[in-house]
JSON list of C-alpha atoms in Angstrom, two decimals:
[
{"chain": "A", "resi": 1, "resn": "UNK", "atom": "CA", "xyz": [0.00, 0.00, 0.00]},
{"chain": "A", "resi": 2, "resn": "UNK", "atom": "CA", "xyz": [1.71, 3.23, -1.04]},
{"chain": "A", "resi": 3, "resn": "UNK", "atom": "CA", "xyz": [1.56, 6.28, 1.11]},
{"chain": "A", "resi": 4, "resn": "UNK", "atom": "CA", "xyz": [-1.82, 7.62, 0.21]},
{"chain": "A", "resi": 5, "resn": "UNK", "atom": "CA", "xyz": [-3.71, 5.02, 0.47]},
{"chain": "A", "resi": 6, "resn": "UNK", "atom": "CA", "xyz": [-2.17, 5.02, 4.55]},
{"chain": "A", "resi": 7, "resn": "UNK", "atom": "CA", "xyz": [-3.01, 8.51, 4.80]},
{"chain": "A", "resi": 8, "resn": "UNK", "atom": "CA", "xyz": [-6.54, 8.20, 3.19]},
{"chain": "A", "resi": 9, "resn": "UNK", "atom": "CA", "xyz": [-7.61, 5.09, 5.48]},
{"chain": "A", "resi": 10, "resn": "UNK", "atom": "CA", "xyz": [-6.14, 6.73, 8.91]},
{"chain": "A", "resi": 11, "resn": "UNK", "atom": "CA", "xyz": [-7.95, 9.77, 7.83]},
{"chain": "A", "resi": 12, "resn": "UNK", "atom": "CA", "xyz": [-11.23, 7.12, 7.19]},
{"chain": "A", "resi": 13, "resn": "UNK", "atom": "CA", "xyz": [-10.61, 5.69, 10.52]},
{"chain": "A", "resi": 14, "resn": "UNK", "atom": "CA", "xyz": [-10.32, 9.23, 12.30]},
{"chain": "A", "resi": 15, "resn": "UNK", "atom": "CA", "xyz": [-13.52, 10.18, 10.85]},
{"chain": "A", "resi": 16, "resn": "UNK", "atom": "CA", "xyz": [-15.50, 6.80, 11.37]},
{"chain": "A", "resi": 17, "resn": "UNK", "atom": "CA", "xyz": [-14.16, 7.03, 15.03]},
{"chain": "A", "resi": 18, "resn": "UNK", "atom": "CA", "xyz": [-15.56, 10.46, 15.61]},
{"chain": "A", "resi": 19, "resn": "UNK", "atom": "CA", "xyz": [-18.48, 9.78, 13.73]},
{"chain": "A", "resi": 20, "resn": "UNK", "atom": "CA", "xyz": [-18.95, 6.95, 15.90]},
{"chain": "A", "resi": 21, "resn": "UNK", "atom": "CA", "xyz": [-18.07, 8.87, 19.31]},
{"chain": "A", "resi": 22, "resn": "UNK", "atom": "CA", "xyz": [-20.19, 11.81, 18.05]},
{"chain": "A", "resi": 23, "resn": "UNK", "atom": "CA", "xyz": [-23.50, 9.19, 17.71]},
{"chain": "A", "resi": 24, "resn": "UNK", "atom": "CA", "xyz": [-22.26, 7.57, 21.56]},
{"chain": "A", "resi": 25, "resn": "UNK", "atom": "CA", "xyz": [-23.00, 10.96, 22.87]},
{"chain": "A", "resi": 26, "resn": "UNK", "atom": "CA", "xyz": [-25.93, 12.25, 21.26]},
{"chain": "A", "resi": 27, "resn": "UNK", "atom": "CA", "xyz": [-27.48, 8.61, 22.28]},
{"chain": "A", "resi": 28, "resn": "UNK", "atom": "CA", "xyz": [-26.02, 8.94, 25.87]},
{"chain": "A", "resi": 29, "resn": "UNK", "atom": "CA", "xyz": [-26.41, 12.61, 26.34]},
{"chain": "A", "resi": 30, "resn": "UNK", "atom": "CA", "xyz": [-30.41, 11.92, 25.00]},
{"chain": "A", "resi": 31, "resn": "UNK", "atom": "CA", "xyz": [-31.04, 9.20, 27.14]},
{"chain": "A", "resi": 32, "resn": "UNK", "atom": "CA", "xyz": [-29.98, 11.38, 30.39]},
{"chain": "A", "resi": 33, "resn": "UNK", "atom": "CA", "xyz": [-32.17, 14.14, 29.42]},
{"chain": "A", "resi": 34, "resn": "UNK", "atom": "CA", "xyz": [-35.02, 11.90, 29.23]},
{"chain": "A", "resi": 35, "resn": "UNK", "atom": "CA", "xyz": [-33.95, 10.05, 32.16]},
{"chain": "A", "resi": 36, "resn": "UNK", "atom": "CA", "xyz": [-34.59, 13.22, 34.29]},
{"chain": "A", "resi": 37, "resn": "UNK", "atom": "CA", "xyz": [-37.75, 14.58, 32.76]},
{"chain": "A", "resi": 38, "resn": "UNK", "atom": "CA", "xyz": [-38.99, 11.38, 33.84]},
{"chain": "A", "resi": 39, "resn": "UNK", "atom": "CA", "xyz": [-37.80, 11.72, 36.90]},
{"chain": "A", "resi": 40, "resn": "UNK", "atom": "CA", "xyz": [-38.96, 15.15, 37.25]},
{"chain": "A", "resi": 41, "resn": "UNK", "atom": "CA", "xyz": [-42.19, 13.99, 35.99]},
{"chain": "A", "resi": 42, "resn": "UNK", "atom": "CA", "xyz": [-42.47, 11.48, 39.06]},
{"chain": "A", "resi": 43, "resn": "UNK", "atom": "CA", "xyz": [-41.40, 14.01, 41.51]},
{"chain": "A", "resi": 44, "resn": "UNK", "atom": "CA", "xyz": [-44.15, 16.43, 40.74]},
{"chain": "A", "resi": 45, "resn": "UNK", "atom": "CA", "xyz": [-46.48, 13.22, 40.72]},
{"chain": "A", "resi": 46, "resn": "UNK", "atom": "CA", "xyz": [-45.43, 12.77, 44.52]},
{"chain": "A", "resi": 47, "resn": "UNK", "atom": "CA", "xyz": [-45.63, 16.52, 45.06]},
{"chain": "A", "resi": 48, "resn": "UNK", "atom": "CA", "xyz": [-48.67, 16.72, 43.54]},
{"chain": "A", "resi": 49, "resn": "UNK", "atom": "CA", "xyz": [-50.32, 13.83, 45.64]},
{"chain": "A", "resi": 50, "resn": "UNK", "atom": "CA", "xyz": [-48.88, 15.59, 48.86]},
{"chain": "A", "resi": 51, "resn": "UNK", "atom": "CA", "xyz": [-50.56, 18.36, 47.78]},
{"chain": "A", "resi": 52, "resn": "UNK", "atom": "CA", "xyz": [-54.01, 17.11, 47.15]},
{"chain": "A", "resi": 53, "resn": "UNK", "atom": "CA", "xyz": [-54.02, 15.23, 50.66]},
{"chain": "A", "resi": 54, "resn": "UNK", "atom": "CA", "xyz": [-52.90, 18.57, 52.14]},
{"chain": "A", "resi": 55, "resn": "UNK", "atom": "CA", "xyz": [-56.01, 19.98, 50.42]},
{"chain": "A", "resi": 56, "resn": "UNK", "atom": "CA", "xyz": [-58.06, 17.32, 51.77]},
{"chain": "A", "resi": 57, "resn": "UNK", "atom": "CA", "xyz": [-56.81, 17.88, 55.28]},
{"chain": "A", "resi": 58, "resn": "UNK", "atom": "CA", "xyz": [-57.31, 21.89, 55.35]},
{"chain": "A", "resi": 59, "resn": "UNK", "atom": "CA", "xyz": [-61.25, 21.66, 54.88]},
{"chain": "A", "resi": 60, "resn": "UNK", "atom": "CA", "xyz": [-61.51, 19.29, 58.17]},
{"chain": "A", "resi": 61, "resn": "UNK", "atom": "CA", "xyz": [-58.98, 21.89, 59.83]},
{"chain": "A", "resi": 62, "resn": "UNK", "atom": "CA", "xyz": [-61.28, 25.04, 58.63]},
{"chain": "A", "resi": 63, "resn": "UNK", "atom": "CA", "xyz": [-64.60, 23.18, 59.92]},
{"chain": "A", "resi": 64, "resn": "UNK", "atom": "CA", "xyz": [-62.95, 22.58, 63.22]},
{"chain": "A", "resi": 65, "resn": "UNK", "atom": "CA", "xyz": [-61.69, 26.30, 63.63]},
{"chain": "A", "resi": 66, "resn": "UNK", "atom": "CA", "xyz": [-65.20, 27.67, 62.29]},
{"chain": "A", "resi": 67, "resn": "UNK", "atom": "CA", "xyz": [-66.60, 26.10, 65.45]},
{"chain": "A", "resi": 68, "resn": "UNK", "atom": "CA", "xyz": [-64.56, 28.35, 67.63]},
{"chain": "A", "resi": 69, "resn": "UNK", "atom": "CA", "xyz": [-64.70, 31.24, 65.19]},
{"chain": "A", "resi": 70, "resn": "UNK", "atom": "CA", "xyz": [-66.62, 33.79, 63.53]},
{"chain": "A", "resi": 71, "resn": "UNK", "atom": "CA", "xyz": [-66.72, 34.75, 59.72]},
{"chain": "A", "resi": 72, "resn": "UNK", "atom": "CA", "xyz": [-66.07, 38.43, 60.79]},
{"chain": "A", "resi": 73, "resn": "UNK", "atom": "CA", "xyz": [-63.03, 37.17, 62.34]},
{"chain": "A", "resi": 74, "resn": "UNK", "atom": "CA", "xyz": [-61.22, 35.57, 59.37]},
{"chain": "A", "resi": 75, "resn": "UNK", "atom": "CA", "xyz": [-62.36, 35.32, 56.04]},
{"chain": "A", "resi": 76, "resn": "UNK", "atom": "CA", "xyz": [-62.21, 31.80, 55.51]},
{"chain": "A", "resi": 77, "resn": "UNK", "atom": "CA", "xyz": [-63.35, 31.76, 51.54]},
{"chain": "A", "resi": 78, "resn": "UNK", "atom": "CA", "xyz": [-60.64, 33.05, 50.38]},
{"chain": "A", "resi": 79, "resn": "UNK", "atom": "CA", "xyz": [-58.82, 30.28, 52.15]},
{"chain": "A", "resi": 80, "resn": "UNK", "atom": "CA", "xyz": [-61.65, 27.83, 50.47]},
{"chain": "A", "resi": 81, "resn": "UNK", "atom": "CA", "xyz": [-61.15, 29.26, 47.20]},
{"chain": "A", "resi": 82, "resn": "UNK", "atom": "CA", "xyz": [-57.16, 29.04, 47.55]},
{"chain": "A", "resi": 83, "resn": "UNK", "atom": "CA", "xyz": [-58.00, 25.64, 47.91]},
{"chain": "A", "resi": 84, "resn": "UNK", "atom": "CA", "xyz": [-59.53, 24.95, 45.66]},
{"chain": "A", "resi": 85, "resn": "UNK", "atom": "CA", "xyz": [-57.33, 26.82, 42.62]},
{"chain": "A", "resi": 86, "resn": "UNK", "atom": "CA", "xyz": [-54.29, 24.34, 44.38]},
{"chain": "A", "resi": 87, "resn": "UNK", "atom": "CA", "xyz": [-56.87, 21.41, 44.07]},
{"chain": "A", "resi": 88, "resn": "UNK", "atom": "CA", "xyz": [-57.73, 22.22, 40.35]},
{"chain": "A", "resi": 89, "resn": "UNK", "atom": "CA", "xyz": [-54.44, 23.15, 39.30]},
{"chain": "A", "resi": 90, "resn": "UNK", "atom": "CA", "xyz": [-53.64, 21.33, 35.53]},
{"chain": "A", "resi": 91, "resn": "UNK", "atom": "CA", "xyz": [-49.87, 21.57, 34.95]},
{"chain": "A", "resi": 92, "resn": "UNK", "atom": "CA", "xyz": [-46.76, 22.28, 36.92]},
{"chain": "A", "resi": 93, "resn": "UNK", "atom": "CA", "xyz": [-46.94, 26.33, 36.47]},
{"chain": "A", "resi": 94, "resn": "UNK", "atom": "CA", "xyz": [-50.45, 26.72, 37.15]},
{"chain": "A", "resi": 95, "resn": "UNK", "atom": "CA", "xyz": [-49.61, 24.48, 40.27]},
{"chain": "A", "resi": 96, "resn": "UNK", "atom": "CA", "xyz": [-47.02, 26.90, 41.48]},
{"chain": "A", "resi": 97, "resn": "UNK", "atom": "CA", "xyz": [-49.31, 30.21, 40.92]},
{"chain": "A", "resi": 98, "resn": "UNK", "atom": "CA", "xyz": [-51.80, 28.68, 43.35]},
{"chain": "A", "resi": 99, "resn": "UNK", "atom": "CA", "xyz": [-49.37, 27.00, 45.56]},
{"chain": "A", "resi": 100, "resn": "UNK", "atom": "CA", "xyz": [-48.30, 30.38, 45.78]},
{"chain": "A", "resi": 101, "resn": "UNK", "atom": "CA", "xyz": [-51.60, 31.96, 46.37]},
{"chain": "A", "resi": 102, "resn": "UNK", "atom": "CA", "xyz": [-52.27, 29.17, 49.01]},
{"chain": "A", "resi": 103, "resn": "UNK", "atom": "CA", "xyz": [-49.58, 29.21, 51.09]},
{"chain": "A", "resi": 104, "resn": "UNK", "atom": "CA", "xyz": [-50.05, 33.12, 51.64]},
{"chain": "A", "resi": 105, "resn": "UNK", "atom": "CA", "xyz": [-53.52, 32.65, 52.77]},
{"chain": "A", "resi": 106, "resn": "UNK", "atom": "CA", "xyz": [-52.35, 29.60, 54.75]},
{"chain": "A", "resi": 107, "resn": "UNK", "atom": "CA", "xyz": [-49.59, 31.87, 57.05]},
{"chain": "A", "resi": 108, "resn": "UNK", "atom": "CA", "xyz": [-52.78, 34.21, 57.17]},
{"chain": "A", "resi": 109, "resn": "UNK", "atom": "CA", "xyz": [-54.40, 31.57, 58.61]},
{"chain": "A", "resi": 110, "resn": "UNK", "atom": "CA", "xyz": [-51.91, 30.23, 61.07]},
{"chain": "A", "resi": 111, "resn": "UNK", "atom": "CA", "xyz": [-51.08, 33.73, 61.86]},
{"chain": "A", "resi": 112, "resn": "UNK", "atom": "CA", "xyz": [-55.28, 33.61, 63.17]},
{"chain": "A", "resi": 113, "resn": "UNK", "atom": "CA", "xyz": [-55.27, 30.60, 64.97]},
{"chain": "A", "resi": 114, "resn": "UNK", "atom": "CA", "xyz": [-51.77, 30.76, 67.06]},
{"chain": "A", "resi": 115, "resn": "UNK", "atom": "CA", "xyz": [-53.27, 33.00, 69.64]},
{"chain": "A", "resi": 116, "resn": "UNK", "atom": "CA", "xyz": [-56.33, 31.47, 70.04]},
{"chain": "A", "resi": 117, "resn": "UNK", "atom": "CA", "xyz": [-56.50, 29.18, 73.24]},
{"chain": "A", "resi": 118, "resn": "UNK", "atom": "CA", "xyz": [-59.91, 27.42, 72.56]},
{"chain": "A", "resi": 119, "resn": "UNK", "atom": "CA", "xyz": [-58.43, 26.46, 69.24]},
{"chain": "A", "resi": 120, "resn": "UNK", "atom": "CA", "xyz": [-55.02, 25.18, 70.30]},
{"chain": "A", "resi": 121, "resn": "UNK", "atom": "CA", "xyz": [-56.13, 23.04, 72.95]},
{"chain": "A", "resi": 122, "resn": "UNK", "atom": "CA", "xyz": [-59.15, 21.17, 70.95]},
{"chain": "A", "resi": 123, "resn": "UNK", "atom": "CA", "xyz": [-58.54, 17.65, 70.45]},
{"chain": "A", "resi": 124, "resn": "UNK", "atom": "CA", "xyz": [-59.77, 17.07, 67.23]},
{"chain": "A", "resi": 125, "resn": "UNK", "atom": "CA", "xyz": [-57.79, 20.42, 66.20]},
{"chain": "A", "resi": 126, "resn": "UNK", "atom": "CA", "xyz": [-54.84, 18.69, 67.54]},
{"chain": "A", "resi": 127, "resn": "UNK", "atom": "CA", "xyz": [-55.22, 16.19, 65.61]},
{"chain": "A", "resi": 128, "resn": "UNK", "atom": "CA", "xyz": [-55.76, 17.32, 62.37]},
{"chain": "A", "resi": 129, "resn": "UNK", "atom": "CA", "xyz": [-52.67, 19.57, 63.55]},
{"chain": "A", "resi": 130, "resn": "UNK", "atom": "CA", "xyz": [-50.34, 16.76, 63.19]},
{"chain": "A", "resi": 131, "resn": "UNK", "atom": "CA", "xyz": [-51.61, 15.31, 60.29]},
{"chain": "A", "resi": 132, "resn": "UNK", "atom": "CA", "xyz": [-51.15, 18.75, 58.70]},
{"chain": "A", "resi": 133, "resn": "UNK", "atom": "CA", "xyz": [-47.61, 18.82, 59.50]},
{"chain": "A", "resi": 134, "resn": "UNK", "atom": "CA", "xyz": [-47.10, 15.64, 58.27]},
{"chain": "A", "resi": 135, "resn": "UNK", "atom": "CA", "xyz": [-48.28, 16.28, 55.23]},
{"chain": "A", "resi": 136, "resn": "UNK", "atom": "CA", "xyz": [-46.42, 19.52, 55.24]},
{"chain": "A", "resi": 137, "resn": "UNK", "atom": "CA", "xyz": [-43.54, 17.64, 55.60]},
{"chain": "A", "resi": 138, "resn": "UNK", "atom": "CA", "xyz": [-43.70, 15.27, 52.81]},
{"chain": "A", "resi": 139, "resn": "UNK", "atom": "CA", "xyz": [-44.50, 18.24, 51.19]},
{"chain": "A", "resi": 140, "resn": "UNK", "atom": "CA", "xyz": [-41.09, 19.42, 51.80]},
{"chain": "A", "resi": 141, "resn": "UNK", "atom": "CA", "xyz": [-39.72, 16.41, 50.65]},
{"chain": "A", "resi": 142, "resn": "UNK", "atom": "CA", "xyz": [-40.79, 15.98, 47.54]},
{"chain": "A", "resi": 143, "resn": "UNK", "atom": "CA", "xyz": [-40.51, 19.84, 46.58]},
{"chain": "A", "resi": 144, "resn": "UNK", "atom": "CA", "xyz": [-36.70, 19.25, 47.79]},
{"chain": "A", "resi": 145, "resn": "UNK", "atom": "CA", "xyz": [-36.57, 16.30, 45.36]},
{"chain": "A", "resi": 146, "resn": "UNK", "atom": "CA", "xyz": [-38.42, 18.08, 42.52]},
{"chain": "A", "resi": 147, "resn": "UNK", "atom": "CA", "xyz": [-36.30, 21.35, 42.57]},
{"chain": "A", "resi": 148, "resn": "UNK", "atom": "CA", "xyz": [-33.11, 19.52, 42.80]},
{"chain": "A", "resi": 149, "resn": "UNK", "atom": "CA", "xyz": [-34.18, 17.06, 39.77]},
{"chain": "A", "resi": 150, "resn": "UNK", "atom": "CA", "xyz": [-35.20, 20.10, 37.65]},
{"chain": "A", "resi": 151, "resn": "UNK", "atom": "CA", "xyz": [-31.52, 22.28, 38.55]},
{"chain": "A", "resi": 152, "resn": "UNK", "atom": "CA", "xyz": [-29.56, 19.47, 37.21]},
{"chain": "A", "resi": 153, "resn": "UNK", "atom": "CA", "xyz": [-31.73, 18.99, 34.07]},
{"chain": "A", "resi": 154, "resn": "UNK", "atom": "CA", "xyz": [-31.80, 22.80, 33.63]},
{"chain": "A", "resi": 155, "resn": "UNK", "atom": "CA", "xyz": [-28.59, 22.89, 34.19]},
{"chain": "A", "resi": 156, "resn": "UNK", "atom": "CA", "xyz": [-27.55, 19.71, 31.99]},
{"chain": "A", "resi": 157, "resn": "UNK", "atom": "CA", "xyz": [-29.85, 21.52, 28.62]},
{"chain": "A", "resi": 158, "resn": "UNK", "atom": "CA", "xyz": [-28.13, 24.98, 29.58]},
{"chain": "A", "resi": 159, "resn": "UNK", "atom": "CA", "xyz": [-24.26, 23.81, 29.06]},
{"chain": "A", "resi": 160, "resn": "UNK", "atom": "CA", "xyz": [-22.37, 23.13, 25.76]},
{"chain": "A", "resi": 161, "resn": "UNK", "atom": "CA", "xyz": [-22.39, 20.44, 23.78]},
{"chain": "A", "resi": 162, "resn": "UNK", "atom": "CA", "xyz": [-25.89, 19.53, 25.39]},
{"chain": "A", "resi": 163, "resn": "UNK", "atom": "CA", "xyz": [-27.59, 23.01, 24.66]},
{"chain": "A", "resi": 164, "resn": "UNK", "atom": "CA", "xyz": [-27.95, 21.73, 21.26]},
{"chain": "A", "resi": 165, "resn": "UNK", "atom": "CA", "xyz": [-29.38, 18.27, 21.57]},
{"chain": "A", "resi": 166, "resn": "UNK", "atom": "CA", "xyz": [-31.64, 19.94, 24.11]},
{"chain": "A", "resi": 167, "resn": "UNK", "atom": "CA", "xyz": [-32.87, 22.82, 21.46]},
{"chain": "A", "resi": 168, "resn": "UNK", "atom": "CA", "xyz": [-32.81, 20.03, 18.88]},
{"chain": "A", "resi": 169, "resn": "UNK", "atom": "CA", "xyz": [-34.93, 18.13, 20.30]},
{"chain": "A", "resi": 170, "resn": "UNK", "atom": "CA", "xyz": [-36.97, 20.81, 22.76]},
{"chain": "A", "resi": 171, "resn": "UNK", "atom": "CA", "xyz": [-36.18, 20.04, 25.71]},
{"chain": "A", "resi": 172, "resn": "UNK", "atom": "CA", "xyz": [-37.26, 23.06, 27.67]},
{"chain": "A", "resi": 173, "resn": "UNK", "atom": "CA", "xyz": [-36.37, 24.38, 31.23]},
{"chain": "A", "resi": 174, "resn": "UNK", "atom": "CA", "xyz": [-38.41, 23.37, 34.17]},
{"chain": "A", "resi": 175, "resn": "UNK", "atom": "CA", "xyz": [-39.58, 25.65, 36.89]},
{"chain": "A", "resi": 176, "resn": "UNK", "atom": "CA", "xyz": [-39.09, 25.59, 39.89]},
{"chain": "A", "resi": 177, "resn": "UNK", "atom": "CA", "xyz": [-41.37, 25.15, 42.92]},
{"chain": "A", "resi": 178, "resn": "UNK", "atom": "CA", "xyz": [-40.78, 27.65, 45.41]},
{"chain": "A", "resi": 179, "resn": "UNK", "atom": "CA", "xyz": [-41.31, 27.43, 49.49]},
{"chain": "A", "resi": 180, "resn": "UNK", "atom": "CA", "xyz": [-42.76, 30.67, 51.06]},
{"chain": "A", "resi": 181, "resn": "UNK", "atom": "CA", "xyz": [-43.04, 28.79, 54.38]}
]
């Protein structure tokens, strides 16, 4: 073989080798962007189940505090209808509007009820109490796990080479779910 046919195969075999490394990572990098917006996906799923048995748990609360309260004290409907926007809510950023909305009218709320003796020391309060918290707290949880899931894909479809698989193929930044607690 004289010299240009080495020099044309090595230059055949550098090219099928990038070619080659150049497909590896489109496949790989693709597969770990989907890999998170499922995972994303099933983080909001868990949020979004705390949520609605949060939702559930407030009416029972509101009954119990009506009972030791008036209407001209605290306007519970807008807390109802707060509620009910979370409760509705059909996609991620409609979720966090309301969450939003909610969780201003819920420190309202609390703010109402941590003075109030006849309230704090009702056992059926008390109990819905803890269940709230516990709720709350899975709440936590799974916004933790969503937030930190959607930073690294944000992150991963924000950096070079990946930007432009991730505008190739859409992949488009998630938001985020913010605490006001």
């Amino acid at each position: 073989m004289d010299l240009v046919g080495i020099v044309l195969l090595t230059l055949f075999g550098t090219i099928l080798i990038l070619a080659v490394l150049i497909i590896a990572w489109f496949y790989s990098t693709f597969n770990a962007l989907k890999r998170l917006d499922g995972t994303i996906k099933d983080a909001y799923s868990n949020l979004n189940q705390s949520i609605l048995a949060r939702n559930t748990i407030l009416p029972k609360i509101l009954l119990s505090v009506k009972s030791h309260a008036t209407v001209e004290e605290f306007d519970f409907e807008s807390l109802e209808i707060a509620i009910d926007l979370s409760t509705a809510s059909q996609n991620i950023t409609e979720q966090i509007k309301n969450e939003t909305y909610l969780q201003d009218k819920i420190c309202l709320f609390q703010d109402f009820i941590e003075h109030r003796n006849n309230i704090q020391n009702d056992p059926e309060f008390i109990t819905l109490k803890t269940q709230y918290e516990k709720i709350n707290n899975e709440i936590t949880y799974s916004r933790t796990i969503y937030n930190k899931t959607s930073q690294i894909y944000n992150n991963k479809i924000k950096k070079f080479p990946s930007t432009l698989l991730a505008r190739y193929k859409n992949f488009t930044p998630k938001p985020y779910f913010e605490n006001k607690e």
